[in-house]
Short mmCIF file of C-alpha atoms and ligand atoms in Angstrom, two decimals:
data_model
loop_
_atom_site.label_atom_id
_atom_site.label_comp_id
_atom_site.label_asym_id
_atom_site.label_seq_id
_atom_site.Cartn_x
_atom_site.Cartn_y
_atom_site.Cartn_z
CA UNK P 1 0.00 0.00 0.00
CA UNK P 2 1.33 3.37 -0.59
CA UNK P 3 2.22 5.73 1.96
CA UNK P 4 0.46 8.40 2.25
CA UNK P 5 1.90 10.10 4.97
CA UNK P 6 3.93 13.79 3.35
CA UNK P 7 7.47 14.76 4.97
CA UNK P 8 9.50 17.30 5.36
CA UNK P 9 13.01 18.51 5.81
CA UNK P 10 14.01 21.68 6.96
CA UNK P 11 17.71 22.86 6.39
CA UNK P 12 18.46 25.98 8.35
CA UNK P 13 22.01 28.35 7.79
CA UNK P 14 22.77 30.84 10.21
CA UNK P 15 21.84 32.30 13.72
CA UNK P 16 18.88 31.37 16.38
CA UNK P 17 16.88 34.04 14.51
CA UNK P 18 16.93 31.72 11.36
CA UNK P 19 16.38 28.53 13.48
CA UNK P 20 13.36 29.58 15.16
CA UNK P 21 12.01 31.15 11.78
CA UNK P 22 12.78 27.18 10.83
CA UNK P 23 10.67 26.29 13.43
CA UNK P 24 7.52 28.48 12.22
CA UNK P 25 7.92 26.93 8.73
CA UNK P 26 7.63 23.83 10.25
CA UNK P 27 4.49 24.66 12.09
CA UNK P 28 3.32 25.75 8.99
CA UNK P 29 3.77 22.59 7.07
CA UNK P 30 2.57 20.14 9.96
CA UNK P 31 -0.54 22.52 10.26
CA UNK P 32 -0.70 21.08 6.31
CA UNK P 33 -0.24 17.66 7.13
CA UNK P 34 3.34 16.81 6.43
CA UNK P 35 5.51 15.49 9.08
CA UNK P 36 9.15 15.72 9.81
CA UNK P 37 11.77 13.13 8.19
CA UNK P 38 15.66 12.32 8.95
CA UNK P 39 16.70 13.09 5.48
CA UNK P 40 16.43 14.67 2.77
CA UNK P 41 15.86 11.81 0.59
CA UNK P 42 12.39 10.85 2.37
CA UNK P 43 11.17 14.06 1.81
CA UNK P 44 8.62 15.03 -0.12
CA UNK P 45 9.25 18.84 0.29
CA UNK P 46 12.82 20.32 1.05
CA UNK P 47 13.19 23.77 2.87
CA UNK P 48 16.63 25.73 2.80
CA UNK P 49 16.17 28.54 5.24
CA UNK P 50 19.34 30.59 4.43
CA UNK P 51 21.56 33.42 5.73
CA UNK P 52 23.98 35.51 3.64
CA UNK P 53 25.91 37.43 6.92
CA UNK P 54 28.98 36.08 5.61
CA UNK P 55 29.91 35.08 1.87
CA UNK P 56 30.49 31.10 3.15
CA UNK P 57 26.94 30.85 4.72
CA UNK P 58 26.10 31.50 0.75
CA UNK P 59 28.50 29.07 -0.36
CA UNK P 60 26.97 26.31 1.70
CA UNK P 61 23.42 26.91 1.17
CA UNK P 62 24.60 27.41 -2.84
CA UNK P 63 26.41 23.66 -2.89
CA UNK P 64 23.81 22.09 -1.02
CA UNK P 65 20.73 23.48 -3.28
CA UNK P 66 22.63 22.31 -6.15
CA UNK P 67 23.31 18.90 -4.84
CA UNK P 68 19.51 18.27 -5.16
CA UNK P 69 19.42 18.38 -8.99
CA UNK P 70 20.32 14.68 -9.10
CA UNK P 71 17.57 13.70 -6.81
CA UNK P 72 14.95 16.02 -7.77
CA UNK P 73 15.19 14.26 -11.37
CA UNK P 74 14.30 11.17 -9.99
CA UNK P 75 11.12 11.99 -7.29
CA UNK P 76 9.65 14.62 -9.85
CA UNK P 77 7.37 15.32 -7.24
CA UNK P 78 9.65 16.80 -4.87
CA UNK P 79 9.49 20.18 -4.02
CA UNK P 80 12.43 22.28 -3.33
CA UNK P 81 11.81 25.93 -1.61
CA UNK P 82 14.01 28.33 -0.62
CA UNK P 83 13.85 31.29 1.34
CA UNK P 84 15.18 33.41 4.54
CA UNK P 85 18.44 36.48 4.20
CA UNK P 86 20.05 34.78 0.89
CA UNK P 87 16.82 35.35 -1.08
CA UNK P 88 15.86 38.84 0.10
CA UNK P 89 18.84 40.57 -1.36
CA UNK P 90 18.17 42.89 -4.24
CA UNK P 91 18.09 40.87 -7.73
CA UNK P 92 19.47 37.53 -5.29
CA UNK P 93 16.00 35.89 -5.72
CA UNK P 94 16.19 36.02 -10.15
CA UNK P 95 19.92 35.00 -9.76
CA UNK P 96 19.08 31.74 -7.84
CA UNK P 97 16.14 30.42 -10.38
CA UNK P 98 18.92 31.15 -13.40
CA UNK P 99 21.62 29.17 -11.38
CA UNK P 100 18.90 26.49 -10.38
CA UNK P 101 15.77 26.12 -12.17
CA UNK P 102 15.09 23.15 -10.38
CA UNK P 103 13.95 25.37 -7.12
CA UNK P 104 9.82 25.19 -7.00
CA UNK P 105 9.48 28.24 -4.72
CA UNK P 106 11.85 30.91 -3.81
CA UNK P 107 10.46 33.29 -1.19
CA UNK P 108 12.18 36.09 1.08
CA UNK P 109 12.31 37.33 4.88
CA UNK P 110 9.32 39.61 4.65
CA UNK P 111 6.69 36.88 3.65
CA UNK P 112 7.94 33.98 5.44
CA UNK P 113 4.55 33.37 7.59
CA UNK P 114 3.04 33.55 3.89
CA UNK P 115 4.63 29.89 3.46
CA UNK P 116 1.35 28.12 3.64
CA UNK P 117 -0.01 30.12 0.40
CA UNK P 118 2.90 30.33 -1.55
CA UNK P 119 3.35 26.27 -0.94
CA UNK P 120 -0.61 26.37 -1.97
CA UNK P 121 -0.04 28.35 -4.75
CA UNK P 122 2.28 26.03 -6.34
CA UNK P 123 0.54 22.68 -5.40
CA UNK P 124 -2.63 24.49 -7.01
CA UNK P 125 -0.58 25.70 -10.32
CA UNK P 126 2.22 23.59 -10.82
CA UNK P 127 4.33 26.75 -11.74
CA UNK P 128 7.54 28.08 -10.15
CA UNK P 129 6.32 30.62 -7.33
CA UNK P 130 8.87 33.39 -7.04
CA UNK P 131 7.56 35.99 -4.36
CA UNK P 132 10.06 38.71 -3.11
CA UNK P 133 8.70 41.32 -0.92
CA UNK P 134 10.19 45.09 -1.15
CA UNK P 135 9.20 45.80 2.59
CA UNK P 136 8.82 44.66 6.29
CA UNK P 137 5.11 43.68 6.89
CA UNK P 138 3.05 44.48 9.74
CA UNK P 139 4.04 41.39 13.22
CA UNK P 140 1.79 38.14 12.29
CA UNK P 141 1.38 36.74 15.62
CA UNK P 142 -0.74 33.43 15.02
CA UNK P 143 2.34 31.67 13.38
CA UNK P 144 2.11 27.76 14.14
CA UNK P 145 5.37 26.52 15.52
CA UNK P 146 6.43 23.29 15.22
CA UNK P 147 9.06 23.64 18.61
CA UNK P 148 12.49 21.67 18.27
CA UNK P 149 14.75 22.77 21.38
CA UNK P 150 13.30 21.49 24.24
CA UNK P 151 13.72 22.46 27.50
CA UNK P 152 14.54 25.33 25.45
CA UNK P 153 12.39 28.02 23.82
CA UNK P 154 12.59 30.80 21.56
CA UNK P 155 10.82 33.59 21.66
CA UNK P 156 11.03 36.71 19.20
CA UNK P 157 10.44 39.86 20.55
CA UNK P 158 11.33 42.19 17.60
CA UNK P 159 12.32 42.03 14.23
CA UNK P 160 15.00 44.12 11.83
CA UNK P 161 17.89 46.79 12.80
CA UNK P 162 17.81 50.10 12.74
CA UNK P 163 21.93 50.46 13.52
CA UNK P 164 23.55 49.82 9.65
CA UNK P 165 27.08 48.88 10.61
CA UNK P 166 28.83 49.01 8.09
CA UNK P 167 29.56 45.61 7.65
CA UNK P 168 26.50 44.36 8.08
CA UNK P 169 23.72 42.89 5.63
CA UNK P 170 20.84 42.70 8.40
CA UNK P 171 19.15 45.61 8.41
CA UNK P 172 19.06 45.59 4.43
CA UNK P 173 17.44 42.02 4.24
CA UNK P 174 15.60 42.28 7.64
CA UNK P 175 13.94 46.04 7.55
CA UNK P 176 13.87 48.69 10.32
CA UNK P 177 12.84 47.20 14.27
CA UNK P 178 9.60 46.56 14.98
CA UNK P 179 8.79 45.42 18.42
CA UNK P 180 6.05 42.78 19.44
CA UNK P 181 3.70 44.42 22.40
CA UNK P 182 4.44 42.90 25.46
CA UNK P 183 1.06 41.62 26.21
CA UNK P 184 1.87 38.95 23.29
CA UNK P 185 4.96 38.28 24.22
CA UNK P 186 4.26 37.66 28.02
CA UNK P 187 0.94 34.65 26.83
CA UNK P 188 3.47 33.40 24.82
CA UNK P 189 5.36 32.86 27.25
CA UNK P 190 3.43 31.88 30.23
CA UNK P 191 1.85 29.45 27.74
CA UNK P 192 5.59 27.50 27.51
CA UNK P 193 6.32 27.92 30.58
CA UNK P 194 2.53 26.04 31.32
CA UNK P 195 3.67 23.33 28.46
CA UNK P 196 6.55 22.41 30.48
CA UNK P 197 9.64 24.46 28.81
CA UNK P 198 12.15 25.58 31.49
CA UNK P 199 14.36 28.07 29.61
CA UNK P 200 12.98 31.09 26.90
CA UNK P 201 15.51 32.87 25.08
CA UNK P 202 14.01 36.09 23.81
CA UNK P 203 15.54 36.93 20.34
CA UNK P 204 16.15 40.12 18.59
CA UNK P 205 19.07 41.95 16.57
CA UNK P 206 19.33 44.29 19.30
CA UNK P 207 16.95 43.42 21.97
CA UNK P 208 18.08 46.59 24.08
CA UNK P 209 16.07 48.90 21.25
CA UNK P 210 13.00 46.57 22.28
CA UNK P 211 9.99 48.94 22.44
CA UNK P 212 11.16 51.88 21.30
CA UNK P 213 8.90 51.92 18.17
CA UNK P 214 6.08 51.02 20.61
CA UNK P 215 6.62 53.92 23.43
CA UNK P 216 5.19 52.88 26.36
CA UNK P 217 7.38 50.33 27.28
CA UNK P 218 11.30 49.05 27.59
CA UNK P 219 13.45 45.90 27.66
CA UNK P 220 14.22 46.47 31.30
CA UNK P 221 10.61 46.26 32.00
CA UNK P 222 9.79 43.72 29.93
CA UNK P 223 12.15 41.09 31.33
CA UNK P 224 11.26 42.10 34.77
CA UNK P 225 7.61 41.28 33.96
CA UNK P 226 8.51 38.19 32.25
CA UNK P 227 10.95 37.47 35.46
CA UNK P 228 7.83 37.84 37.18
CA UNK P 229 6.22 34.87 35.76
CA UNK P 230 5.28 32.23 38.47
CA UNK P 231 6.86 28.55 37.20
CA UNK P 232 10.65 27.14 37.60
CA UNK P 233 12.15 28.34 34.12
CA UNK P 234 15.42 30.50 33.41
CA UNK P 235 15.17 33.52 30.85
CA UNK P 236 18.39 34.27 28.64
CA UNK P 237 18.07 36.77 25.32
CA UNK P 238 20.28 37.61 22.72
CA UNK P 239 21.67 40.06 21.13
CA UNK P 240 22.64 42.69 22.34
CA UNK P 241 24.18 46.38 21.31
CA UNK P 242 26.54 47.74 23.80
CA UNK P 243 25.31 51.09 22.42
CA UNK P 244 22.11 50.97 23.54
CA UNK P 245 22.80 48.91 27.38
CA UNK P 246 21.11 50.86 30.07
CA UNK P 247 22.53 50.58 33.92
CA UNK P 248 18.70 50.04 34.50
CA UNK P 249 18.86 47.24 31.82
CA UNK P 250 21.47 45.90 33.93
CA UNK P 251 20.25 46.12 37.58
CA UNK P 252 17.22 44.36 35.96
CA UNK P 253 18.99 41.94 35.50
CA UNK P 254 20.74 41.68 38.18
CA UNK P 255 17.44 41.45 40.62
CA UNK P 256 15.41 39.19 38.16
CA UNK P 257 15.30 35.52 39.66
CA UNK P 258 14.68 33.74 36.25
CA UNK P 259 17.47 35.40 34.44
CA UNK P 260 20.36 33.82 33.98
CA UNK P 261 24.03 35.24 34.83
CA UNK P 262 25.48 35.59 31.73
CA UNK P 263 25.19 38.18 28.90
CA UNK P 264 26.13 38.31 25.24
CA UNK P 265 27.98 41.49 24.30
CA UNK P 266 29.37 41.77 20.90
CA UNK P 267 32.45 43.93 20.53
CA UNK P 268 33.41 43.57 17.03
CA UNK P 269 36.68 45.63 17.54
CA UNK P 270 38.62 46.60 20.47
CA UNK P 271 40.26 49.59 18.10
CA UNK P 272 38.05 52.76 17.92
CA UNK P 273 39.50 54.05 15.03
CA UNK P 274 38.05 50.20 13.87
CA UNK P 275 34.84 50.40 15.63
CA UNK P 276 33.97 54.21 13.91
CA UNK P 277 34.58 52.83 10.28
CA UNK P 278 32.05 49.95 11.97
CA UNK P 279 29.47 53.11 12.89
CA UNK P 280 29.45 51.15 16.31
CA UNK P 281 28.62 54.52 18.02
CA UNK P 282 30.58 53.37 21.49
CA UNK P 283 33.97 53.57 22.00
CA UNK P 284 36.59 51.00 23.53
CA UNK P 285 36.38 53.23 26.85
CA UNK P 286 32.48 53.14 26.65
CA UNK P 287 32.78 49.09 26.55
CA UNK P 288 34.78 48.41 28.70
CA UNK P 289 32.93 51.04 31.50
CA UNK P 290 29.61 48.52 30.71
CA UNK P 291 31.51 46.10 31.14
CA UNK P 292 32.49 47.58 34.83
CA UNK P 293 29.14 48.23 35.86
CA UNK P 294 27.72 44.80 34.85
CA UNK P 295 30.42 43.70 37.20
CA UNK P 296 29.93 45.60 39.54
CA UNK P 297 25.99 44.32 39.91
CA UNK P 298 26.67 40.67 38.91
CA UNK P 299 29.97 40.18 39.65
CA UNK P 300 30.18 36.55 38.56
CA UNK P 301 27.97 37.49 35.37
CA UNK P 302 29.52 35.24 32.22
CA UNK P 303 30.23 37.57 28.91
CA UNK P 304 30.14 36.53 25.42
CA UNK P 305 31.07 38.09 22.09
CA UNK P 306 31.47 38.84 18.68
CA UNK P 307 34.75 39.61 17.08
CA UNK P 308 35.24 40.71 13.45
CA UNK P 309 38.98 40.65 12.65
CA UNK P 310 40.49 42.02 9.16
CA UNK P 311 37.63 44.90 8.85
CA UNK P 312 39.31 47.00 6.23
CA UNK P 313 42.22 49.58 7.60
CA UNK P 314 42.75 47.19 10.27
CA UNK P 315 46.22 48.30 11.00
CA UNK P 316 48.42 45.55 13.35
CA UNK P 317 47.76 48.45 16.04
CA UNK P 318 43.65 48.12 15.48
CA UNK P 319 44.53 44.16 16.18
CA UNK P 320 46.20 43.78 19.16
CA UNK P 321 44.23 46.73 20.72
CA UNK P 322 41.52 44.13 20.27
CA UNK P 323 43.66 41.22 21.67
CA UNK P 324 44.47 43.28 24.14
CA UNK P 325 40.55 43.93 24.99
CA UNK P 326 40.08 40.32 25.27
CA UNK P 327 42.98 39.67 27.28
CA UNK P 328 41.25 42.08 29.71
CA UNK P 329 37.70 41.17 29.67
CA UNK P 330 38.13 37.66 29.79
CA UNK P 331 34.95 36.66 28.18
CA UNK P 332 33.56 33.24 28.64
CA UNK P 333 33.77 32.86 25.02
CA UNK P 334 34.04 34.43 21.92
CA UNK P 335 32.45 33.74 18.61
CA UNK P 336 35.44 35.11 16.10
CA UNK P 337 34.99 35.79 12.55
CA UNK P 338 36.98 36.89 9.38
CA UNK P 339 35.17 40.39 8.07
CA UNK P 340 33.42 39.36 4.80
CA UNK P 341 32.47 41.38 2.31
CA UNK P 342 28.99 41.96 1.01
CA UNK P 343 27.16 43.37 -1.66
CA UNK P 344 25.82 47.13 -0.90
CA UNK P 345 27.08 47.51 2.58
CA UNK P 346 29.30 50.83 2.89
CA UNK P 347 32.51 48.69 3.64
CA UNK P 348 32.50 46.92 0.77
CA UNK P 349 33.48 50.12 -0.94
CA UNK P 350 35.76 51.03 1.33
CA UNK P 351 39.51 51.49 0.66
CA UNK P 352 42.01 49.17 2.58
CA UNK P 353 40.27 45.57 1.72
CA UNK P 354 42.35 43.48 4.09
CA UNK P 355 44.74 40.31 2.53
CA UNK P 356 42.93 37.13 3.56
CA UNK P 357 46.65 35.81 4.85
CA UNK P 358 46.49 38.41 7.22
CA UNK P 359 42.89 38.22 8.69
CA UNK P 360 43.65 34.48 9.29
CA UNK P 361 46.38 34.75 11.13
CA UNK P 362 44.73 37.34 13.26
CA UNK P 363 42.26 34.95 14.05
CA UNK P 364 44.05 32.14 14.99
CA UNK P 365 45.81 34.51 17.61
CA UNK P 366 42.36 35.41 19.03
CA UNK P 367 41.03 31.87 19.20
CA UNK P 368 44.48 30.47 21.13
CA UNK P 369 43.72 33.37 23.26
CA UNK P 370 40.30 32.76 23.92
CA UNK P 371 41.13 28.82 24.36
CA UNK P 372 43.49 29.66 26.62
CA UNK P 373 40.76 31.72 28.55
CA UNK P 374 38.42 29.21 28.16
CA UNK P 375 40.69 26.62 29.74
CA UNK P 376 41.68 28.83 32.74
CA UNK P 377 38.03 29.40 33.61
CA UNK P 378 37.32 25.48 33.22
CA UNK P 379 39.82 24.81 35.65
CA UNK P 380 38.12 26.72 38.40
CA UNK P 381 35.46 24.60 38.18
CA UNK P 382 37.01 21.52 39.36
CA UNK P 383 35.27 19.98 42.57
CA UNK P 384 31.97 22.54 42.64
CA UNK P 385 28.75 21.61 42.26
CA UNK P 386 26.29 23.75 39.64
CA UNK P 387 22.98 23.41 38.53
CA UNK P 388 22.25 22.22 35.65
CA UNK P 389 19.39 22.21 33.20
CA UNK P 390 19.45 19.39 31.54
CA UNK P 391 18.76 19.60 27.59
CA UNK P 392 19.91 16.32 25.44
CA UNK P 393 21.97 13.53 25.42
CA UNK P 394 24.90 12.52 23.31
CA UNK P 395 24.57 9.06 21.64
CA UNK P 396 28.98 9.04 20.95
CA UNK P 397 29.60 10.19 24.78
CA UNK P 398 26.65 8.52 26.18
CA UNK P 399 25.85 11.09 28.46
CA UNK P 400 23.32 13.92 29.05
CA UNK P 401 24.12 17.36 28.70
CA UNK P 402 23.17 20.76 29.78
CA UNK P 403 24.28 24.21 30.55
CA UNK P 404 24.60 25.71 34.13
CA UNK P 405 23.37 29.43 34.54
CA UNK P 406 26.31 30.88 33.11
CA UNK P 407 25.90 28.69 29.89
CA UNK P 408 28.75 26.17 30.64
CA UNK P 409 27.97 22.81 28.80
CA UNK P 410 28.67 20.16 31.63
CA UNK P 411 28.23 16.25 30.45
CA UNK P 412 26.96 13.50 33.21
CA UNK P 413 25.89 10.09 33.08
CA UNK P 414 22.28 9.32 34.49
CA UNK P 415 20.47 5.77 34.22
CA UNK P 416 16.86 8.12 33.39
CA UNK P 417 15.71 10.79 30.85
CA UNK P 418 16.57 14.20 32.60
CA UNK P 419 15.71 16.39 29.48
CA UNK P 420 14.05 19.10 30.87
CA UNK P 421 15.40 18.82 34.85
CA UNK P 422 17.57 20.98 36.56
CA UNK P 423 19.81 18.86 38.38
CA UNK P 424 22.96 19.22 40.55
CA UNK P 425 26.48 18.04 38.91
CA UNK P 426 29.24 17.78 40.95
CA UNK P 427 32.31 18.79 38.42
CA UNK P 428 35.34 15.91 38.21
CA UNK P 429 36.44 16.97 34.90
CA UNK P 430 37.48 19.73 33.46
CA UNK P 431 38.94 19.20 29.87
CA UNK P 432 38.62 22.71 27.06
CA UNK P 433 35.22 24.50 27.79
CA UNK P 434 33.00 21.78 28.35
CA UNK P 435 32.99 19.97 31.97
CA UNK P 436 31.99 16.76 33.59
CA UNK P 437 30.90 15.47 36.11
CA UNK P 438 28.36 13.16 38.44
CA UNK P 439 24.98 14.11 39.92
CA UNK P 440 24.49 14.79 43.15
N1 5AD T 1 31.60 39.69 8.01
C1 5AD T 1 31.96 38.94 9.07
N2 5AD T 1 31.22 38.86 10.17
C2 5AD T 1 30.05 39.54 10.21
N3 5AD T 1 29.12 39.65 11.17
C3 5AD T 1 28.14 40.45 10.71
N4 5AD T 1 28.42 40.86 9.47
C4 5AD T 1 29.61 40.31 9.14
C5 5AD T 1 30.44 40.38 8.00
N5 5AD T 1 30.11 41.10 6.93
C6 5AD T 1 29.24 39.04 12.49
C7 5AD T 1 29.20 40.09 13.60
C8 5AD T 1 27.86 39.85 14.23
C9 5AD T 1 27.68 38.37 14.03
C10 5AD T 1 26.28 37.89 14.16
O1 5AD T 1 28.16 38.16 12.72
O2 5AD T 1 30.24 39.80 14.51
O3 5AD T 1 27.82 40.21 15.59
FE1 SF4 T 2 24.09 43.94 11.91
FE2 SF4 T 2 24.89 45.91 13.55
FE3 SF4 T 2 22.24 45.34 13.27
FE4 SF4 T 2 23.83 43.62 14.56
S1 SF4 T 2 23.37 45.74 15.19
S2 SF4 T 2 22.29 43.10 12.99
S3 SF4 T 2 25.75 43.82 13.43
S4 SF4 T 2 23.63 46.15 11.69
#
């Protein structure tokens, strides 16, 4: 008998932004019927949700849409979409159905909760749907979501950038902020926290702006109400813009009981000569004074970044000024990254285009450093005991795994399912960044 059951497979590029946006297309297409497969092979529709930040986030989604030809040939009635960053770029949309006319539906950032009739649209017609919108659409808030990161969940709380770093493709394939009202955000949230989901990570480009298109309300306020929340859950959010971090942001923080201690604060540079061709609007000095005052109300607080090294004019001086800054900070960790070029931003018409050579070995520098960090900070670990929230388990180690407040991965062995439990891990091990250890 045939099967009649339809599956899909989602492939997602990119940040949490993009993976949660995954997660609505999926809610889309189980709302339709399909469900989800292991493979691409036993599906009968293939998603790529894609990014185009840097030029070998392209690359990848590129190679792997083109690997598809061969199969698509032989299940004819596989359909192969494509949307997300990639596809909103001026002309980017044309360029793909010319490289790969195989694609059945291309569609774009703005009109991604349109899925279900675009997907209609070409079940109905049979004809390639190509649907690129100009402009940011009004917040749709009734969205299915087909959830994937349990304990974990996200929650968006605005959309776009307003900031145009230079650099940066966001706020061209994105469109300007616009905030959710809190009243939305807070049922969606007491609603996961009633389903059982123990952490929600609010997402945003630059969650510290949230509100200020709506006026009556802030970020600070709006974690304290979520904080407020009755239920045994921990809140994290991401990103944030040192620019626009408030000392009442911060304390906040520091007297919310669901919050966790830990904070993601991208730096980019540590040179301000750097950081003004970046139109950062902060300065080293300004940084590193947040950086104080989160101390000084958290003092254990955990701090992550960004790093861009080989923005152009970065001058050996612009590089170890940000070595230097990491050296002092001491972040928890560091996500590094070789400046990339793209299409219409104002740096890629800037003079001083760095040599490749030189931006790798720059980066290598920073990531021994930030190892070397990491290590240090492992060690002092050794012999405590930390709470853990428990979030998966890995088949090759056979052990779960789950992150302690400051987001420390810790490993521990456990005869029963504790995805989803906080427990107490006593630390025995304490290898690069991740720990281990034994329940307590
Ligand atoms: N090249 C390299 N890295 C970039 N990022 C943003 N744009 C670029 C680019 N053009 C990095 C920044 C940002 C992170 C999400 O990606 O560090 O914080
Ligand atoms: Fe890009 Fe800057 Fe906006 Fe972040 S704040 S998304 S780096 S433009």
């Amino acid at each position: 008998m045939e099967n009649l059951t339809k599956y899909f497979y989602i492939v997602t590029y990119g940040c949490q932004m993009n993976v949660h946006e995954s997660e609505k297309l999926a809610g889309i297409l189980n709302e339709q019927g399909y469900l989800p497969c292991e493979n691409e092979k036993q599906a009968d529709i293939i998603v790529f949700n894609t990014c185009c930040i840097r030029e070998n986030a392209e690359d990848r989604a590129e190679g792997n849409i083109g690997a598809l030809k061969k199969l698509k040939k032989q299940k004819k009635d596989l359909i192969i979409a494509v949307c997300g960053c990639m596809t909103q770029q001026k002309g980017y949309a044309e360029q793909l159905h010319k490289k790969f006319p195989f694609i059945d539906i291309i569609f774009g950032t703005h009109n991604l909760e349109d899925f279900k009739s675009l997907l209609q649209q070409k079940l109905s017609s049979k004809k390639k749907v190509i649907s690129i919108l100009e402009k940011e659409t009004e917040i749709k808030e009734n969205t299915p979501k087909f959830r994937t990161s349990f304990p974990n969940a996200w929650v968006n709380i605005m959309y776009g950038c307003n900031n145009f770093c230079t650099y940066c493709i966001v706020p061209y394939v994105r469109g300007r902020e616009r905030s959710r009202k809190p009243e939305n955000i807070i049922n969606e949230c007491k609603a996961l926290i009633n389903e059982g989901y123990k952490e929600i990570t609010l997402l945003g480009q630059n969650v510290n702006s949230y509100g200020k298109d709506l006026g009556n309300t802030n970020f600070a306020s709006l974690i304290t109400e979520i904080s407020n929340l009755d239920g045994d859950f921990r809140l994290r959010f991401m990103t944030n813009h040192p620019k626009d971090l408030t000392e009442d942001l911060i304390i906040s923080l520091a007297n919310s009981k669901k919050c966790c201690k830990s904070i993601h604060l991208p730096i980019q540079s540590g040179s301000n000569h750097i950081l003004k061709l970046m139109n950062r609007r902060y300065t080293r000095e300004d940084y590193l004074e947040e950086i104080k005052i989160l101390r000084k109300y958290i003092p254990d607080i955990a701090i992550t970044t960004d790093i861009m090294v080989g923005f152009p004019q970065e001058t050996d001086e612009d590089f170890l000024d940000t070595f230097n800054l990491v050296k002092e900070v001491k972040y928890s960790g560091a996500f590094t990254f070789v400046y990339s070029k793209r299409k219409g931003t104002p740096a890629a018409t800037m003079e001083g285009q760095m040599d490749e050579e030189i931006s790798k070995e720059r980066i290598m520098k920073l990531i021994d450093l930030q190892n070397s960090i990491n290590r240090e900070q492992s060690l002092s670990y050794n012999g405590k005991i930390i709470e853990i929230l428990c979030e998966g388990y890995d088949d090759k180690k056979g052990k779960y795994l789950g992150r302690d407040t400051y987001g420390r991965m810790a490993y521990f062995s456990s005869n029963i399912n504790l995805i989803g439990k906080f427990v107490n891990v006593l630390i025995t091990e304490t290898g690069g960044i991740s720990l281990s250890g034994e329940i307590v």
